[in-house]
């Protein structure tokens, strides 16, 4: 099982798919009980997990959204599996405030090739359990309802 600490122990650069591990600034809306592991590098959006948990859920923190903090996956490995389908971490920010149709339209406006080196690298480490963008959207919405 891959945990969030893994991202700090790899030299691989995931900035091409929206995960920047060097820009770990916390904002006014970052919960104090969260370990930040990456950011998008824009708009203050960052990702974190709860401190003190062995396999904690992943949260997206967005200073520009109405709710600021949203649970998006059951654990880090699930987050990476979702990322394999989304192909860019930025798309996590569109799930909360969008209908399924709006979300799919946003993702389709800027198609990302499967052949990106970052996606090929991740596909060797994590099982891609989400077949479509819609599957990821529904999983995040379901997890969000369960967590809140």
PDB file of C-alpha atoms in Angstrom:
ATOM      1  CA  UNK A   1       0.000   0.000   0.000  1.00  0.00           C
ATOM      2  CA  UNK A   2       1.273   3.455  -0.912  1.00  0.00           C
ATOM      3  CA  UNK A   3       0.859   6.139   1.752  1.00  0.00           C
ATOM      4  CA  UNK A   4       1.181   9.898   1.416  1.00  0.00           C
ATOM      5  CA  UNK A   5       4.748   9.823   2.809  1.00  0.00           C
ATOM      6  CA  UNK A   6       5.792   8.121  -0.429  1.00  0.00           C
ATOM      7  CA  UNK A   7       5.529  11.381  -2.360  1.00  0.00           C
ATOM      8  CA  UNK A   8       8.219  12.918  -0.124  1.00  0.00           C
ATOM      9  CA  UNK A   9      10.541   9.954  -0.622  1.00  0.00           C
ATOM     10  CA  UNK A  10      10.473   9.899  -4.410  1.00  0.00           C
ATOM     11  CA  UNK A  11      12.521  12.183  -6.602  1.00  0.00           C
ATOM     12  CA  UNK A  12       9.942  11.947  -9.354  1.00  0.00           C
ATOM     13  CA  UNK A  13       8.430  15.252 -10.496  1.00  0.00           C
ATOM     14  CA  UNK A  14       4.625  15.155 -10.707  1.00  0.00           C
ATOM     15  CA  UNK A  15       4.138  18.831 -11.545  1.00  0.00           C
ATOM     16  CA  UNK A  16       3.070  17.878 -15.088  1.00  0.00           C
ATOM     17  CA  UNK A  17      -0.112  16.383 -13.643  1.00  0.00           C
ATOM     18  CA  UNK A  18      -0.700  19.116 -11.093  1.00  0.00           C
ATOM     19  CA  UNK A  19       1.027  17.768  -7.983  1.00  0.00           C
ATOM     20  CA  UNK A  20       3.789  20.053  -6.797  1.00  0.00           C
ATOM     21  CA  UNK A  21       5.412  18.777  -3.645  1.00  0.00           C
ATOM     22  CA  UNK A  22       7.677  21.790  -3.101  1.00  0.00           C
ATOM     23  CA  UNK A  23       4.920  24.397  -2.712  1.00  0.00           C
ATOM     24  CA  UNK A  24       3.493  23.353   0.636  1.00  0.00           C
ATOM     25  CA  UNK A  25       2.231  26.690   1.914  1.00  0.00           C
ATOM     26  CA  UNK A  26      -0.675  26.492   4.326  1.00  0.00           C
ATOM     27  CA  UNK A  27      -3.510  29.012   4.158  1.00  0.00           C
ATOM     28  CA  UNK A  28      -6.070  30.444   6.570  1.00  0.00           C
ATOM     29  CA  UNK A  29      -8.417  27.608   5.673  1.00  0.00           C
ATOM     30  CA  UNK A  30      -5.900  24.751   6.071  1.00  0.00           C
ATOM     31  CA  UNK A  31      -6.949  22.677   9.086  1.00  0.00           C
ATOM     32  CA  UNK A  32      -4.222  22.497  11.726  1.00  0.00           C
ATOM     33  CA  UNK A  33      -4.636  18.707  11.928  1.00  0.00           C
ATOM     34  CA  UNK A  34      -3.698  18.216   8.258  1.00  0.00           C
ATOM     35  CA  UNK A  35      -0.371  17.172   6.745  1.00  0.00           C
ATOM     36  CA  UNK A  36      -0.051  18.933   3.396  1.00  0.00           C
ATOM     37  CA  UNK A  37       1.680  16.760   0.781  1.00  0.00           C
ATOM     38  CA  UNK A  38       1.274  18.707  -2.476  1.00  0.00           C
ATOM     39  CA  UNK A  39      -0.286  21.732  -4.120  1.00  0.00           C
ATOM     40  CA  UNK A  40      -1.403  22.738  -7.584  1.00  0.00           C
ATOM     41  CA  UNK A  41       0.944  25.697  -7.484  1.00  0.00           C
ATOM     42  CA  UNK A  42      -1.913  28.106  -8.274  1.00  0.00           C
ATOM     43  CA  UNK A  43      -4.769  29.736  -6.377  1.00  0.00           C
ATOM     44  CA  UNK A  44      -3.621  28.275  -3.042  1.00  0.00           C
ATOM     45  CA  UNK A  45      -5.110  24.855  -3.795  1.00  0.00           C
ATOM     46  CA  UNK A  46      -3.364  22.093  -1.890  1.00  0.00           C
ATOM     47  CA  UNK A  47      -3.870  18.498  -0.769  1.00  0.00           C
ATOM     48  CA  UNK A  48      -3.470  16.928   2.633  1.00  0.00           C
ATOM     49  CA  UNK A  49      -4.231  14.051   4.953  1.00  0.00           C
ATOM     50  CA  UNK A  50      -5.240  13.951   8.615  1.00  0.00           C
ATOM     51  CA  UNK A  51      -2.345  13.799  11.076  1.00  0.00           C
ATOM     52  CA  UNK A  52      -2.033  10.775  13.320  1.00  0.00           C
ATOM     53  CA  UNK A  53      -3.829   8.282  11.094  1.00  0.00           C
ATOM     54  CA  UNK A  54      -2.233   5.225   9.501  1.00  0.00           C
ATOM     55  CA  UNK A  55      -4.131   5.358   6.189  1.00  0.00           C
ATOM     56  CA  UNK A  56      -6.004   8.685   6.280  1.00  0.00           C
ATOM     57  CA  UNK A  57      -8.434  10.137   3.750  1.00  0.00           C
ATOM     58  CA  UNK A  58      -7.223  12.815   1.324  1.00  0.00           C
ATOM     59  CA  UNK A  59      -8.620  16.344   1.343  1.00  0.00           C
ATOM     60  CA  UNK A  60      -8.429  19.156  -1.190  1.00  0.00           C
ATOM     61  CA  UNK A  61      -8.111  22.612   0.341  1.00  0.00           C
ATOM     62  CA  UNK A  62      -9.235  25.455  -1.901  1.00  0.00           C
ATOM     63  CA  UNK A  63      -9.223  29.006  -0.490  1.00  0.00           C
ATOM     64  CA  UNK A  64     -11.508  30.101  -3.340  1.00  0.00           C
ATOM     65  CA  UNK A  65     -14.281  27.529  -2.822  1.00  0.00           C
ATOM     66  CA  UNK A  66     -17.290  28.007  -0.596  1.00  0.00           C
ATOM     67  CA  UNK A  67     -16.450  25.087   1.684  1.00  0.00           C
ATOM     68  CA  UNK A  68     -12.622  25.449   1.672  1.00  0.00           C
ATOM     69  CA  UNK A  69     -11.949  21.804   2.654  1.00  0.00           C
ATOM     70  CA  UNK A  70     -13.427  18.779   0.889  1.00  0.00           C
ATOM     71  CA  UNK A  71     -12.732  15.091   1.484  1.00  0.00           C
ATOM     72  CA  UNK A  72     -11.996  13.548  -1.905  1.00  0.00           C
ATOM     73  CA  UNK A  73     -10.767   9.998  -1.351  1.00  0.00           C
ATOM     74  CA  UNK A  74     -10.677   7.210   1.165  1.00  0.00           C
ATOM     75  CA  UNK A  75      -6.865   7.143   1.290  1.00  0.00           C
ATOM     76  CA  UNK A  76      -3.745   8.173  -0.630  1.00  0.00           C
ATOM     77  CA  UNK A  77      -3.658   5.131  -2.877  1.00  0.00           C
ATOM     78  CA  UNK A  78      -7.285   5.738  -3.864  1.00  0.00           C
ATOM     79  CA  UNK A  79      -6.374   9.381  -4.542  1.00  0.00           C
ATOM     80  CA  UNK A  80      -3.597   8.258  -6.914  1.00  0.00           C
ATOM     81  CA  UNK A  81      -5.974   5.853  -8.637  1.00  0.00           C
ATOM     82  CA  UNK A  82      -8.428   8.704  -9.190  1.00  0.00           C
ATOM     83  CA  UNK A  83      -5.576  10.863 -10.454  1.00  0.00           C
ATOM     84  CA  UNK A  84      -4.704   8.218 -13.056  1.00  0.00           C
ATOM     85  CA  UNK A  85      -8.189   8.639 -14.494  1.00  0.00           C
ATOM     86  CA  UNK A  86      -8.413  12.436 -14.119  1.00  0.00           C
ATOM     87  CA  UNK A  87      -4.864  12.873 -15.506  1.00  0.00           C
ATOM     88  CA  UNK A  88      -4.470  16.188 -13.668  1.00  0.00           C
ATOM     89  CA  UNK A  89      -5.003  17.022  -9.988  1.00  0.00           C
ATOM     90  CA  UNK A  90      -6.570  20.356 -10.940  1.00  0.00           C
ATOM     91  CA  UNK A  91      -9.765  18.544 -11.917  1.00  0.00           C
ATOM     92  CA  UNK A  92     -10.391  17.635  -8.257  1.00  0.00           C
ATOM     93  CA  UNK A  93     -11.228  21.308  -7.667  1.00  0.00           C
ATOM     94  CA  UNK A  94     -14.138  21.206 -10.120  1.00  0.00           C
ATOM     95  CA  UNK A  95     -16.005  18.268  -8.576  1.00  0.00           C
ATOM     96  CA  UNK A  96     -17.441  19.949  -5.494  1.00  0.00           C
ATOM     97  CA  UNK A  97     -19.174  22.907  -7.125  1.00  0.00           C
ATOM     98  CA  UNK A  98     -20.152  21.309 -10.433  1.00  0.00           C
ATOM     99  CA  UNK A  99     -22.878  19.069 -11.692  1.00  0.00           C
ATOM    100  CA  UNK A 100     -21.691  15.859 -13.303  1.00  0.00           C
ATOM    101  CA  UNK A 101     -22.398  17.311 -16.747  1.00  0.00           C
ATOM    102  CA  UNK A 102     -20.464  20.519 -16.007  1.00  0.00           C
ATOM    103  CA  UNK A 103     -17.537  18.544 -14.631  1.00  0.00           C
ATOM    104  CA  UNK A 104     -17.349  16.258 -17.669  1.00  0.00           C
ATOM    105  CA  UNK A 105     -17.525  19.251 -19.992  1.00  0.00           C
ATOM    106  CA  UNK A 106     -14.648  20.969 -18.159  1.00  0.00           C
ATOM    107  CA  UNK A 107     -12.517  17.825 -18.382  1.00  0.00           C
ATOM    108  CA  UNK A 108     -13.327  17.299 -22.053  1.00  0.00           C
ATOM    109  CA  UNK A 109     -12.364  20.883 -22.982  1.00  0.00           C
ATOM    110  CA  UNK A 110      -8.707  20.143 -22.363  1.00  0.00           C
ATOM    111  CA  UNK A 111      -8.008  16.468 -23.112  1.00  0.00           C
ATOM    112  CA  UNK A 112      -4.803  15.123 -21.589  1.00  0.00           C
ATOM    113  CA  UNK A 113      -2.939  12.265 -23.298  1.00  0.00           C
ATOM    114  CA  UNK A 114      -2.458   8.938 -21.498  1.00  0.00           C
ATOM    115  CA  UNK A 115       1.189   8.909 -22.542  1.00  0.00           C
ATOM    116  CA  UNK A 116       2.372  11.563 -20.083  1.00  0.00           C
ATOM    117  CA  UNK A 117       5.475  10.237 -18.282  1.00  0.00           C
ATOM    118  CA  UNK A 118       3.922  10.978 -14.867  1.00  0.00           C
ATOM    119  CA  UNK A 119       0.846   8.875 -15.679  1.00  0.00           C
ATOM    120  CA  UNK A 120       2.938   6.012 -17.033  1.00  0.00           C
ATOM    121  CA  UNK A 121       5.045   6.093 -13.855  1.00  0.00           C
ATOM    122  CA  UNK A 122       1.976   6.081 -11.579  1.00  0.00           C
ATOM    123  CA  UNK A 123       0.308   3.314 -13.570  1.00  0.00           C
ATOM    124  CA  UNK A 124       3.198   1.018 -12.603  1.00  0.00           C
ATOM    125  CA  UNK A 125       2.587   1.700  -8.911  1.00  0.00           C
ATOM    126  CA  UNK A 126      -1.179   1.978  -8.520  1.00  0.00           C
ATOM    127  CA  UNK A 127      -4.124   0.006  -9.838  1.00  0.00           C
ATOM    128  CA  UNK A 128      -6.429   2.200 -11.920  1.00  0.00           C
ATOM    129  CA  UNK A 129      -9.814   1.255 -10.482  1.00  0.00           C
ATOM    130  CA  UNK A 130     -11.818   4.120 -12.010  1.00  0.00           C
ATOM    131  CA  UNK A 131     -12.672   3.524 -15.660  1.00  0.00           C
ATOM    132  CA  UNK A 132     -14.036   6.963 -16.438  1.00  0.00           C
ATOM    133  CA  UNK A 133     -14.163  10.593 -15.336  1.00  0.00           C
ATOM    134  CA  UNK A 134     -17.759   9.995 -14.333  1.00  0.00           C
ATOM    135  CA  UNK A 135     -16.657   7.149 -12.024  1.00  0.00           C
ATOM    136  CA  UNK A 136     -14.235   9.484 -10.250  1.00  0.00           C
ATOM    137  CA  UNK A 137     -16.849  12.232  -9.984  1.00  0.00           C
ATOM    138  CA  UNK A 138     -19.377   9.832  -8.434  1.00  0.00           C
ATOM    139  CA  UNK A 139     -16.804   8.314  -6.050  1.00  0.00           C
ATOM    140  CA  UNK A 140     -15.727  11.734  -4.756  1.00  0.00           C
ATOM    141  CA  UNK A 141     -19.335  12.854  -4.325  1.00  0.00           C
ATOM    142  CA  UNK A 142     -20.170   9.613  -2.493  1.00  0.00           C
ATOM    143  CA  UNK A 143     -17.128   9.889  -0.221  1.00  0.00           C
ATOM    144  CA  UNK A 144     -17.928  13.523   0.433  1.00  0.00           C
ATOM    145  CA  UNK A 145     -21.473  12.615   1.552  1.00  0.00           C
ATOM    146  CA  UNK A 146     -20.215   9.810   3.803  1.00  0.00           C
ATOM    147  CA  UNK A 147     -17.564  12.018   5.423  1.00  0.00           C
ATOM    148  CA  UNK A 148     -19.843  14.974   6.081  1.00  0.00           C
TER     149      UNK A 148
END
